[in-house]
Amino acid sequence: MATLSERPVHSETAGGSGVNSGRYLPIQLEHLAHNYGNRQALEDLSFEVRPAEIFGLLGPNGSGKTTLFRILSTLMVPTGGCARIQGFDAAHDPNKVRQRTGVVFQATSADLKLTVEENLKHQGHLYGLRGSRLKTSIKELLFRVGLADRARDAVDTLSGGMKRRVELAKGLIHSPAVLLLDEPSTGLDPGARRDLWLYLRMLRDQDGVSILVTTHMMEEAEHCDRLAILNQGKLVALGSPAELKSAIGGDVILFETGSEEAAALLAPRMAERFQVEPVVLGSTIRLERRDGHRFVTSVVEAFPGEIDGVSVSKPSLEDVFIQRTGHRFWAEAKEEE
Ligand code: ADP
């Protein structure tokens, strides 16, 4: 915890347990912005991550996730606004932020030729940990990430999932209150993903760690307690996956028309006839409506021969994204590639 002389800027009283029992919010963004030259990568972001929650930053490629991750991990100074971790400004107090934050990048940072234990020892030294305290931490961490029996093996002999767990252990060696993970499931098989998420929940529940995960995967976002959805550097939605989906209200209906032209012509007629607000996505017309199945029958009867296919489903996180932005998640990603 901070001494009086290094008192962090007060943000707001926050409860919680374990490492996050302090008075400061684990992560707080205030009007955060970042420009690369004249390209705006982040625009006026204000939200917070609460103690002991798994918070997801979901967005397609180019939405600003990496930029925000780099600012929070003190690798980059924002051009506007402020990002605080446990009350400390990442731009002005990077060392204090680093002491309180564990960072797990996508790429392997461990030295592959060294053993798991040696890697953790070096990492511990970077944080000033030594002797029996470091030894005990390494032992405990390896046990918890399920690598106790591989401690003496070189990292390059481990599977992809095990290597990711070594990265996690490295990020946690100094018992941070906040853990940042960049696209943690990328490249992992389903079993390794499941293990990783079990471990993240354990960290949240037993140690009170606040975890921020960036992701472009909807299924990963579903595991988070709350989400910020980003699009082109702007916050487009904030809340738990269930809250965000239930805000859509009713069913999501897709009408397949066969061509973009047909969809563009049919959508306004549908809007007028049924007082709905359809969105055209290529050759598909999408809308939200309670009692979807009954509504679909009326529409198909009203426009005979003009609709090739229909689907009615409960809202997904992609539907939340479409509702807030007017376009598909992956279409956006392709434009940026
Ligand atoms: P994401 O991680 O969600 O894919 P990024 O943070 O990498 O998004 O990128 C956000 C925006 O900033 C994109 O438009 C991207 O092209 C731009 N950008 C990212 N890094 C740089 C850079 N070093 N120089 C210029 N523009 C950049």
mmCIF file of C-alpha atoms and ligand atoms in Angstrom:
data_model
loop_
_atom_site.group_PDB
_atom_site.id
_atom_site.type_symbol
_atom_site.label_atom_id
_atom_site.label_comp_id
_atom_site.label_asym_id
_atom_site.label_seq_id
_atom_site.Cartn_x
_atom_site.Cartn_y
_atom_site.Cartn_z
ATOM 1 C CA MET A 1 0.000 0.000 0.000
ATOM 2 C CA ALA A 2 1.077 3.563 -0.585
ATOM 3 C CA THR A 3 2.666 5.544 2.213
ATOM 4 C CA LEU A 4 1.447 9.046 2.988
ATOM 5 C CA SER A 5 4.236 10.641 0.944
ATOM 6 C CA GLU A 6 3.248 8.669 -2.132
ATOM 7 C CA ARG A 7 -0.456 9.068 -1.700
ATOM 8 C CA PRO A 8 -2.302 8.341 -4.903
ATOM 9 C CA VAL A 9 -4.839 10.767 -6.251
ATOM 10 C CA HIS A 10 -8.083 9.952 -4.540
ATOM 11 C CA SER A 11 -10.633 8.517 -6.882
ATOM 12 C CA GLU A 12 -13.532 6.942 -5.073
ATOM 13 C CA THR A 13 -14.082 4.621 -2.158
ATOM 14 C CA ALA A 14 -13.998 1.057 -3.343
ATOM 15 C CA GLY A 15 -14.596 -2.102 -1.367
ATOM 16 C CA GLY A 16 -13.247 -5.530 -2.193
ATOM 17 C CA SER A 17 -11.044 -8.177 -0.666
ATOM 18 C CA GLY A 18 -7.469 -9.416 -0.769
ATOM 19 C CA VAL A 19 -4.952 -7.327 -2.723
ATOM 20 C CA ASN A 20 -7.727 -5.015 -3.834
ATOM 21 C CA SER A 21 -8.988 -4.004 -0.425
ATOM 22 C CA GLY A 22 -7.590 -0.459 -0.808
ATOM 23 C CA ARG A 23 -9.633 2.688 -1.184
ATOM 24 C CA TYR A 24 -8.773 3.227 -4.819
ATOM 25 C CA LEU A 25 -10.341 1.869 -7.924
ATOM 26 C CA PRO A 26 -8.191 -0.743 -9.627
ATOM 27 C CA ILE A 27 -8.470 1.029 -12.989
ATOM 28 C CA GLN A 28 -10.056 4.381 -13.737
ATOM 29 C CA LEU A 29 -10.091 6.154 -17.084
ATOM 30 C CA GLU A 30 -11.033 9.820 -17.307
ATOM 31 C CA HIS A 31 -11.549 11.285 -20.757
ATOM 32 C CA LEU A 32 -8.669 9.180 -21.997
ATOM 33 C CA ALA A 33 -7.645 9.920 -25.588
ATOM 34 C CA HIS A 34 -4.796 8.997 -27.855
ATOM 35 C CA ASN A 35 -3.742 10.201 -31.300
ATOM 36 C CA TYR A 36 -1.055 8.784 -33.542
ATOM 37 C CA GLY A 37 -0.322 11.891 -35.594
ATOM 38 C CA ASN A 38 -3.735 12.896 -36.899
ATOM 39 C CA ARG A 39 -5.236 9.419 -36.458
ATOM 40 C CA GLN A 40 -7.418 9.250 -33.354
ATOM 41 C CA ALA A 41 -7.013 5.784 -31.799
ATOM 42 C CA LEU A 42 -8.883 6.488 -28.521
ATOM 43 C CA GLU A 43 -11.526 9.138 -27.990
ATOM 44 C CA ASP A 44 -12.792 10.415 -24.642
ATOM 45 C CA LEU A 45 -12.905 7.092 -22.778
ATOM 46 C CA SER A 46 -14.246 7.237 -19.233
ATOM 47 C CA PHE A 47 -15.001 4.081 -17.274
ATOM 48 C CA GLU A 48 -13.691 2.090 -14.346
ATOM 49 C CA VAL A 49 -12.765 -1.452 -13.454
ATOM 50 C CA ARG A 50 -14.045 -2.467 -10.027
ATOM 51 C CA PRO A 51 -12.237 -4.453 -7.369
ATOM 52 C CA ALA A 52 -12.116 -8.201 -7.945
ATOM 53 C CA GLU A 53 -13.852 -8.296 -11.293
ATOM 54 C CA ILE A 54 -12.884 -9.735 -14.646
ATOM 55 C CA PHE A 55 -13.346 -6.876 -17.066
ATOM 56 C CA GLY A 56 -13.296 -7.408 -20.825
ATOM 57 C CA LEU A 57 -12.237 -4.904 -23.457
ATOM 58 C CA LEU A 58 -14.005 -6.178 -26.548
ATOM 59 C CA GLY A 59 -13.587 -4.706 -29.994
ATOM 60 C CA PRO A 60 -12.741 -5.573 -33.575
ATOM 61 C CA ASN A 61 -9.287 -4.952 -35.040
ATOM 62 C CA GLY A 62 -8.419 -1.274 -35.029
ATOM 63 C CA SER A 63 -10.843 -0.394 -32.208
ATOM 64 C CA GLY A 64 -8.040 0.754 -29.884
ATOM 65 C CA LYS A 65 -7.560 -2.224 -27.539
ATOM 66 C CA THR A 66 -3.798 -2.437 -27.988
ATOM 67 C CA THR A 67 -3.430 1.310 -27.583
ATOM 68 C CA LEU A 68 -5.346 1.238 -24.285
ATOM 69 C CA PHE A 69 -3.432 -1.857 -23.128
ATOM 70 C CA ARG A 70 -0.119 -0.122 -23.826
ATOM 71 C CA ILE A 71 -1.203 2.985 -21.908
ATOM 72 C CA LEU A 72 -2.319 0.914 -18.890
ATOM 73 C CA SER A 73 0.883 -1.113 -18.917
ATOM 74 C CA THR A 74 2.858 2.200 -18.930
ATOM 75 C CA LEU A 75 4.493 1.504 -22.305
ATOM 76 C CA MET A 76 2.907 4.596 -23.809
ATOM 77 C CA VAL A 77 1.782 8.007 -22.546
ATOM 78 C CA PRO A 78 -1.696 9.066 -23.702
ATOM 79 C CA THR A 79 -2.082 12.304 -25.615
ATOM 80 C CA GLY A 80 -5.136 13.300 -23.557
ATOM 81 C CA GLY A 81 -7.042 12.491 -20.363
ATOM 82 C CA CYS A 82 -5.813 10.147 -17.708
ATOM 83 C CA ALA A 83 -5.596 6.445 -16.798
ATOM 84 C CA ARG A 84 -5.164 5.575 -13.128
ATOM 85 C CA ILE A 85 -4.298 2.247 -11.588
ATOM 86 C CA GLN A 86 -5.005 1.992 -7.864
ATOM 87 C CA GLY A 87 -5.085 5.765 -7.797
ATOM 88 C CA PHE A 88 -1.759 6.312 -9.575
ATOM 89 C CA ASP A 89 -1.612 8.048 -12.925
ATOM 90 C CA ALA A 90 0.020 5.695 -15.454
ATOM 91 C CA ALA A 91 1.668 8.632 -17.228
ATOM 92 C CA HIS A 92 3.064 10.383 -14.128
ATOM 93 C CA ASP A 93 3.752 7.508 -11.735
ATOM 94 C CA PRO A 94 4.715 4.601 -14.004
ATOM 95 C CA ASN A 95 6.897 2.887 -11.406
ATOM 96 C CA LYS A 96 4.139 2.825 -8.805
ATOM 97 C CA VAL A 97 1.734 1.565 -11.432
ATOM 98 C CA ARG A 98 4.141 -1.209 -12.452
ATOM 99 C CA GLN A 99 4.500 -2.369 -8.848
ATOM 100 C CA ARG A 100 0.750 -2.841 -8.664
ATOM 101 C CA THR A 101 0.156 -4.300 -12.091
ATOM 102 C CA GLY A 102 0.921 -7.656 -13.664
ATOM 103 C CA VAL A 103 1.061 -7.674 -17.462
ATOM 104 C CA VAL A 104 0.681 -10.706 -19.697
ATOM 105 C CA PHE A 105 1.367 -9.960 -23.352
ATOM 106 C CA GLN A 106 0.299 -12.158 -26.230
ATOM 107 C CA ALA A 107 3.846 -12.990 -27.249
ATOM 108 C CA THR A 108 5.977 -15.233 -25.057
ATOM 109 C CA SER A 109 8.354 -13.178 -22.958
ATOM 110 C CA ALA A 110 9.912 -16.096 -21.051
ATOM 111 C CA ASP A 111 13.434 -17.187 -21.967
ATOM 112 C CA LEU A 112 12.752 -20.497 -23.698
ATOM 113 C CA LYS A 113 16.156 -21.983 -22.892
ATOM 114 C CA LEU A 114 15.808 -21.397 -19.166
ATOM 115 C CA THR A 115 13.705 -23.535 -16.863
ATOM 116 C CA VAL A 116 10.317 -22.393 -15.623
ATOM 117 C CA GLU A 117 11.764 -21.786 -12.178
ATOM 118 C CA GLU A 118 14.725 -19.787 -13.517
ATOM 119 C CA ASN A 119 12.412 -17.557 -15.506
ATOM 120 C CA LEU A 120 10.344 -16.810 -12.430
ATOM 121 C CA LYS A 121 13.452 -16.180 -10.364
ATOM 122 C CA HIS A 122 14.679 -13.561 -12.865
ATOM 123 C CA GLN A 123 11.272 -11.967 -12.978
ATOM 124 C CA GLY A 124 11.206 -11.822 -9.160
ATOM 125 C CA HIS A 125 14.627 -10.137 -9.114
ATOM 126 C CA LEU A 126 13.268 -7.415 -11.406
ATOM 127 C CA TYR A 127 10.771 -6.587 -8.671
ATOM 128 C CA GLY A 128 13.379 -6.723 -5.907
ATOM 129 C CA LEU A 129 12.231 -10.087 -4.559
ATOM 130 C CA ARG A 130 14.924 -12.437 -3.262
ATOM 131 C CA GLY A 131 15.728 -15.315 -0.929
ATOM 132 C CA SER A 132 13.162 -17.410 0.827
ATOM 133 C CA ARG A 133 10.305 -14.997 0.067
ATOM 134 C CA LEU A 134 10.885 -15.376 -3.662
ATOM 135 C CA LYS A 135 11.342 -19.140 -3.342
ATOM 136 C CA THR A 136 8.030 -19.481 -1.525
ATOM 137 C CA SER A 137 6.221 -17.276 -4.067
ATOM 138 C CA ILE A 138 7.570 -19.323 -6.974
ATOM 139 C CA LYS A 139 6.565 -22.574 -5.325
ATOM 140 C CA GLU A 140 3.055 -21.345 -4.562
ATOM 141 C CA LEU A 141 2.544 -19.864 -8.016
ATOM 142 C CA LEU A 142 3.747 -22.972 -9.827
ATOM 143 C CA PHE A 143 1.464 -25.104 -7.739
ATOM 144 C CA ARG A 144 -1.480 -22.836 -8.488
ATOM 145 C CA VAL A 145 -0.937 -22.691 -12.226
ATOM 146 C CA GLY A 146 -0.437 -26.464 -12.331
ATOM 147 C CA LEU A 147 3.243 -26.405 -13.281
ATOM 148 C CA ALA A 148 4.849 -27.630 -10.038
ATOM 149 C CA ASP A 149 6.060 -30.817 -11.690
ATOM 150 C CA ARG A 150 7.579 -28.896 -14.649
ATOM 151 C CA ALA A 151 9.553 -26.371 -12.572
ATOM 152 C CA ARG A 152 12.928 -27.762 -13.655
ATOM 153 C CA ASP A 153 12.028 -28.130 -17.350
ATOM 154 C CA ALA A 154 13.126 -25.672 -20.020
ATOM 155 C CA VAL A 155 10.199 -23.495 -21.169
ATOM 156 C CA ASP A 156 10.627 -24.600 -24.802
ATOM 157 C CA THR A 157 9.695 -28.172 -23.826
ATOM 158 C CA LEU A 158 6.214 -27.028 -22.661
ATOM 159 C CA SER A 159 2.928 -26.984 -24.589
ATOM 160 C CA GLY A 160 1.362 -23.671 -25.713
ATOM 161 C CA GLY A 161 -1.092 -23.708 -22.802
ATOM 162 C CA MET A 162 1.704 -24.337 -20.286
ATOM 163 C CA LYS A 163 3.815 -21.543 -21.781
ATOM 164 C CA ARG A 164 0.875 -19.163 -21.326
ATOM 165 C CA ARG A 165 0.669 -20.265 -17.687
ATOM 166 C CA VAL A 166 4.370 -19.477 -17.254
ATOM 167 C CA GLU A 167 3.586 -15.985 -18.584
ATOM 168 C CA LEU A 168 0.761 -15.698 -16.078
ATOM 169 C CA ALA A 169 3.024 -16.791 -13.229
ATOM 170 C CA LYS A 170 5.612 -14.194 -14.368
ATOM 171 C CA GLY A 171 2.933 -11.507 -14.336
ATOM 172 C CA LEU A 172 1.868 -12.480 -10.816
ATOM 173 C CA ILE A 173 5.240 -12.928 -9.117
ATOM 174 C CA HIS A 174 5.011 -9.572 -7.298
ATOM 175 C CA SER A 175 1.381 -10.161 -6.153
ATOM 176 C CA PRO A 176 -0.162 -7.320 -8.165
ATOM 177 C CA ALA A 177 -3.647 -6.031 -7.418
ATOM 178 C CA VAL A 178 -4.378 -5.597 -11.105
ATOM 179 C CA LEU A 179 -3.651 -8.048 -13.896
ATOM 180 C CA LEU A 180 -3.717 -7.006 -17.568
ATOM 181 C CA LEU A 181 -3.946 -9.718 -20.207
ATOM 182 C CA ASP A 182 -3.734 -9.088 -23.948
ATOM 183 C CA GLU A 183 -5.866 -11.555 -25.950
ATOM 184 C CA PRO A 184 -5.124 -14.363 -23.471
ATOM 185 C CA SER A 185 -6.904 -17.183 -25.319
ATOM 186 C CA THR A 186 -5.357 -16.559 -28.726
ATOM 187 C CA GLY A 187 -3.509 -19.654 -29.902
ATOM 188 C CA LEU A 188 -4.755 -21.884 -27.066
ATOM 189 C CA ASP A 189 -6.736 -25.079 -27.629
ATOM 190 C CA PRO A 190 -10.171 -25.329 -25.942
ATOM 191 C CA GLY A 191 -8.834 -27.320 -22.970
ATOM 192 C CA ALA A 192 -6.057 -24.808 -22.304
ATOM 193 C CA ARG A 193 -8.575 -21.947 -22.610
ATOM 194 C CA ARG A 194 -10.818 -23.566 -20.039
ATOM 195 C CA ASP A 195 -7.900 -23.999 -17.637
ATOM 196 C CA LEU A 196 -6.844 -20.392 -18.107
ATOM 197 C CA TRP A 197 -10.315 -19.078 -17.307
ATOM 198 C CA LEU A 198 -10.605 -21.343 -14.251
ATOM 199 C CA TYR A 199 -7.380 -19.849 -13.021
ATOM 200 C CA LEU A 200 -8.466 -16.261 -13.710
ATOM 201 C CA ARG A 201 -11.666 -16.835 -11.716
ATOM 202 C CA MET A 202 -9.650 -18.297 -8.866
ATOM 203 C CA LEU A 203 -7.420 -15.207 -8.841
ATOM 204 C CA ARG A 204 -10.496 -12.989 -8.745
ATOM 205 C CA ASP A 205 -12.336 -14.965 -6.065
ATOM 206 C CA GLN A 206 -9.520 -16.040 -3.761
ATOM 207 C CA ASP A 207 -7.052 -13.187 -4.107
ATOM 208 C CA GLY A 208 -9.359 -10.324 -5.057
ATOM 209 C CA VAL A 209 -7.293 -9.484 -8.150
ATOM 210 C CA SER A 210 -8.932 -7.175 -10.716
ATOM 211 C CA ILE A 211 -8.361 -8.504 -14.188
ATOM 212 C CA LEU A 212 -8.595 -6.657 -17.495
ATOM 213 C CA VAL A 213 -8.662 -8.839 -20.592
ATOM 214 C CA THR A 214 -8.553 -7.519 -24.154
ATOM 215 C CA THR A 215 -10.314 -9.680 -26.692
ATOM 216 C CA HIS A 216 -11.823 -9.736 -30.152
ATOM 217 C CA MET A 217 -13.611 -13.010 -29.378
ATOM 218 C CA MET A 218 -17.274 -12.919 -28.415
ATOM 219 C CA GLU A 219 -17.115 -16.225 -26.578
ATOM 220 C CA GLU A 220 -14.250 -14.966 -24.459
ATOM 221 C CA ALA A 221 -16.127 -11.755 -23.717
ATOM 222 C CA GLU A 222 -19.054 -13.842 -22.439
ATOM 223 C CA HIS A 223 -16.836 -15.037 -19.547
ATOM 224 C CA CYS A 224 -16.229 -11.508 -18.278
ATOM 225 C CA ASP A 225 -18.134 -9.951 -15.361
ATOM 226 C CA ARG A 226 -18.406 -6.669 -17.251
ATOM 227 C CA LEU A 227 -17.405 -5.455 -20.661
ATOM 228 C CA ALA A 228 -16.465 -2.263 -22.413
ATOM 229 C CA ILE A 229 -17.153 -2.583 -26.121
ATOM 230 C CA LEU A 230 -14.969 -0.361 -28.278
ATOM 231 C CA ASN A 231 -15.437 0.682 -31.874
ATOM 232 C CA GLN A 232 -13.025 3.008 -33.667
ATOM 233 C CA GLY A 233 -11.587 4.180 -30.366
ATOM 234 C CA LYS A 234 -14.962 5.014 -28.798
ATOM 235 C CA LEU A 235 -16.854 3.312 -26.002
ATOM 236 C CA VAL A 236 -20.072 1.987 -27.519
ATOM 237 C CA ALA A 237 -21.387 -0.174 -24.649
ATOM 238 C CA LEU A 238 -20.588 -0.877 -20.997
ATOM 239 C CA GLY A 239 -22.119 -3.506 -18.718
ATOM 240 C CA SER A 240 -22.320 -7.214 -17.952
ATOM 241 C CA PRO A 241 -22.853 -9.506 -20.965
ATOM 242 C CA ALA A 242 -26.333 -10.350 -19.659
ATOM 243 C CA GLU A 243 -27.285 -6.670 -19.132
ATOM 244 C CA LEU A 244 -26.043 -5.670 -22.561
ATOM 245 C CA LYS A 245 -27.937 -8.472 -24.291
ATOM 246 C CA SER A 246 -31.144 -7.995 -22.346
ATOM 247 C CA ALA A 247 -31.144 -4.268 -23.204
ATOM 248 C CA ILE A 248 -31.861 -5.277 -26.796
ATOM 249 C CA GLY A 249 -35.304 -6.447 -25.781
ATOM 250 C CA GLY A 250 -36.886 -9.368 -27.551
ATOM 251 C CA ASP A 251 -35.608 -11.453 -30.437
ATOM 252 C CA VAL A 252 -33.152 -10.708 -33.195
ATOM 253 C CA ILE A 253 -34.632 -11.427 -36.624
ATOM 254 C CA LEU A 254 -32.662 -11.794 -39.847
ATOM 255 C CA PHE A 255 -34.366 -11.787 -43.252
ATOM 256 C CA GLU A 256 -32.204 -13.013 -46.125
ATOM 257 C CA THR A 257 -33.202 -11.356 -49.396
ATOM 258 C CA GLY A 258 -30.697 -12.763 -51.914
ATOM 259 C CA SER A 259 -28.970 -9.490 -52.899
ATOM 260 C CA GLU A 260 -27.868 -6.166 -51.449
ATOM 261 C CA GLU A 261 -30.174 -4.299 -53.837
ATOM 262 C CA ALA A 262 -33.192 -6.355 -52.799
ATOM 263 C CA ALA A 263 -32.416 -5.771 -49.116
ATOM 264 C CA ALA A 264 -32.015 -2.015 -49.662
ATOM 265 C CA LEU A 265 -35.379 -1.842 -51.432
ATOM 266 C CA LEU A 266 -37.280 -4.067 -49.031
ATOM 267 C CA ALA A 267 -36.048 -2.563 -45.714
ATOM 268 C CA PRO A 268 -37.861 0.813 -46.014
ATOM 269 C CA ARG A 269 -41.086 -0.895 -47.091
ATOM 270 C CA MET A 270 -40.807 -3.203 -44.086
ATOM 271 C CA ALA A 271 -40.174 -0.190 -41.828
ATOM 272 C CA GLU A 272 -43.256 1.600 -43.118
ATOM 273 C CA ARG A 273 -45.572 -1.372 -43.060
ATOM 274 C CA PHE A 274 -44.630 -2.687 -39.580
ATOM 275 C CA GLN A 275 -43.287 0.436 -37.822
ATOM 276 C CA VAL A 276 -39.898 -1.183 -37.217
ATOM 277 C CA GLU A 277 -36.302 0.045 -37.619
ATOM 278 C CA PRO A 278 -34.497 -2.475 -39.792
ATOM 279 C CA VAL A 279 -30.740 -2.362 -40.446
ATOM 280 C CA VAL A 280 -29.421 -3.550 -43.808
ATOM 281 C CA LEU A 281 -26.292 -5.718 -43.537
ATOM 282 C CA GLY A 282 -25.373 -6.695 -47.091
ATOM 283 C CA SER A 283 -28.197 -8.854 -48.430
ATOM 284 C CA THR A 284 -29.636 -9.354 -44.929
ATOM 285 C CA ILE A 285 -32.213 -7.218 -43.142
ATOM 286 C CA ARG A 286 -31.883 -7.285 -39.374
ATOM 287 C CA LEU A 287 -34.297 -6.072 -36.743
ATOM 288 C CA GLU A 288 -35.229 -6.548 -33.106
ATOM 289 C CA ARG A 289 -38.711 -7.380 -32.011
ATOM 290 C CA ARG A 290 -40.554 -9.081 -29.199
ATOM 291 C CA ASP A 291 -42.487 -12.185 -30.150
ATOM 292 C CA GLY A 292 -40.217 -12.769 -33.142
ATOM 293 C CA HIS A 293 -41.776 -15.960 -34.483
ATOM 294 C CA ARG A 294 -45.245 -14.471 -34.852
ATOM 295 C CA PHE A 295 -43.861 -11.291 -36.411
ATOM 296 C CA VAL A 296 -41.846 -13.255 -38.982
ATOM 297 C CA THR A 297 -44.966 -14.979 -40.263
ATOM 298 C CA SER A 298 -46.707 -11.631 -40.826
ATOM 299 C CA VAL A 299 -43.681 -10.225 -42.694
ATOM 300 C CA VAL A 300 -43.281 -13.255 -44.968
ATOM 301 C CA GLU A 301 -47.006 -13.092 -45.797
ATOM 302 C CA ALA A 302 -46.804 -9.335 -46.484
ATOM 303 C CA PHE A 303 -43.907 -9.659 -48.962
ATOM 304 C CA PRO A 304 -44.481 -12.966 -50.781
ATOM 305 C CA GLY A 305 -41.507 -14.233 -52.810
ATOM 306 C CA GLU A 306 -39.185 -11.460 -51.579
ATOM 307 C CA ILE A 307 -37.628 -13.247 -48.617
ATOM 308 C CA ASP A 308 -35.343 -16.254 -49.167
ATOM 309 C CA GLY A 309 -34.685 -17.199 -45.552
ATOM 310 C CA VAL A 310 -35.460 -16.208 -41.987
ATOM 311 C CA SER A 311 -33.817 -16.708 -38.591
ATOM 312 C CA VAL A 312 -35.040 -15.760 -35.136
ATOM 313 C CA SER A 313 -32.636 -15.887 -32.200
ATOM 314 C CA LYS A 314 -31.933 -14.497 -28.741
ATOM 315 C CA PRO A 315 -29.572 -11.502 -28.792
ATOM 316 C CA SER A 316 -25.822 -12.176 -28.736
ATOM 317 C CA LEU A 317 -22.959 -9.793 -27.977
ATOM 318 C CA GLU A 318 -22.545 -9.338 -31.726
ATOM 319 C CA ASP A 319 -26.148 -8.072 -31.784
ATOM 320 C CA VAL A 320 -25.231 -5.558 -29.084
ATOM 321 C CA PHE A 321 -22.343 -4.398 -31.280
ATOM 322 C CA ILE A 322 -24.548 -4.126 -34.383
ATOM 323 C CA GLN A 323 -27.228 -2.251 -32.471
ATOM 324 C CA ARG A 324 -24.732 0.290 -31.136
ATOM 325 C CA THR A 325 -22.700 0.764 -34.336
ATOM 326 C CA GLY A 326 -25.020 -0.144 -37.224
ATOM 327 C CA HIS A 327 -22.525 -2.622 -38.671
ATOM 328 C CA ARG A 328 -21.157 -6.103 -38.131
ATOM 329 C CA PHE A 329 -18.220 -6.798 -35.829
ATOM 330 C CA TRP A 330 -16.150 -8.663 -38.406
ATOM 331 C CA ALA A 331 -16.961 -6.430 -41.340
ATOM 332 C CA GLU A 332 -15.270 -3.702 -39.340
ATOM 333 C CA ALA A 333 -12.267 -5.905 -38.670
ATOM 334 C CA LYS A 334 -11.855 -6.677 -42.404
ATOM 335 C CA GLU A 335 -11.882 -2.988 -43.342
ATOM 336 C CA GLU A 336 -8.969 -2.395 -41.014
ATOM 337 C CA GLU A 337 -6.877 -5.363 -42.164
HETATM 338 P P1 ADP B 1 -6.733 -2.928 -31.805
HETATM 339 O O1 ADP B 1 -5.721 -3.403 -30.801
HETATM 340 O O2 ADP B 1 -8.133 -2.905 -31.276
HETATM 341 O O3 ADP B 1 -6.622 -3.672 -33.089
HETATM 342 P P2 ADP B 1 -5.062 -0.551 -32.045
HETATM 343 O O4 ADP B 1 -4.959 0.104 -30.720
HETATM 344 O O5 ADP B 1 -3.897 -1.388 -32.483
HETATM 345 O O6 ADP B 1 -6.424 -1.381 -32.128
HETATM 346 O O7 ADP B 1 -5.289 0.569 -33.175
HETATM 347 C C1 ADP B 1 -6.223 1.617 -33.045
HETATM 348 C C2 ADP B 1 -6.066 2.567 -34.221
HETATM 349 O O8 ADP B 1 -4.804 3.208 -34.160
HETATM 350 C C3 ADP B 1 -6.110 1.878 -35.570
HETATM 351 O O9 ADP B 1 -6.764 2.744 -36.471
HETATM 352 C C4 ADP B 1 -4.663 1.704 -35.942
HETATM 353 O O10 ADP B 1 -4.490 1.674 -37.345
HETATM 354 C C5 ADP B 1 -4.033 2.933 -35.321
HETATM 355 N N1 ADP B 1 -2.641 2.702 -34.882
HETATM 356 C C6 ADP B 1 -2.211 1.777 -34.010
HETATM 357 N N2 ADP B 1 -0.882 1.864 -33.796
HETATM 358 C C7 ADP B 1 -0.455 2.893 -34.577
HETATM 359 C C8 ADP B 1 0.815 3.503 -34.818
HETATM 360 N N3 ADP B 1 1.914 3.084 -34.190
HETATM 361 N N4 ADP B 1 0.855 4.535 -35.693
HETATM 362 C C9 ADP B 1 -0.251 4.987 -36.307
HETATM 363 N N5 ADP B 1 -1.482 4.470 -36.130
HETATM 364 C C10 ADP B 1 -1.589 3.430 -35.285
#
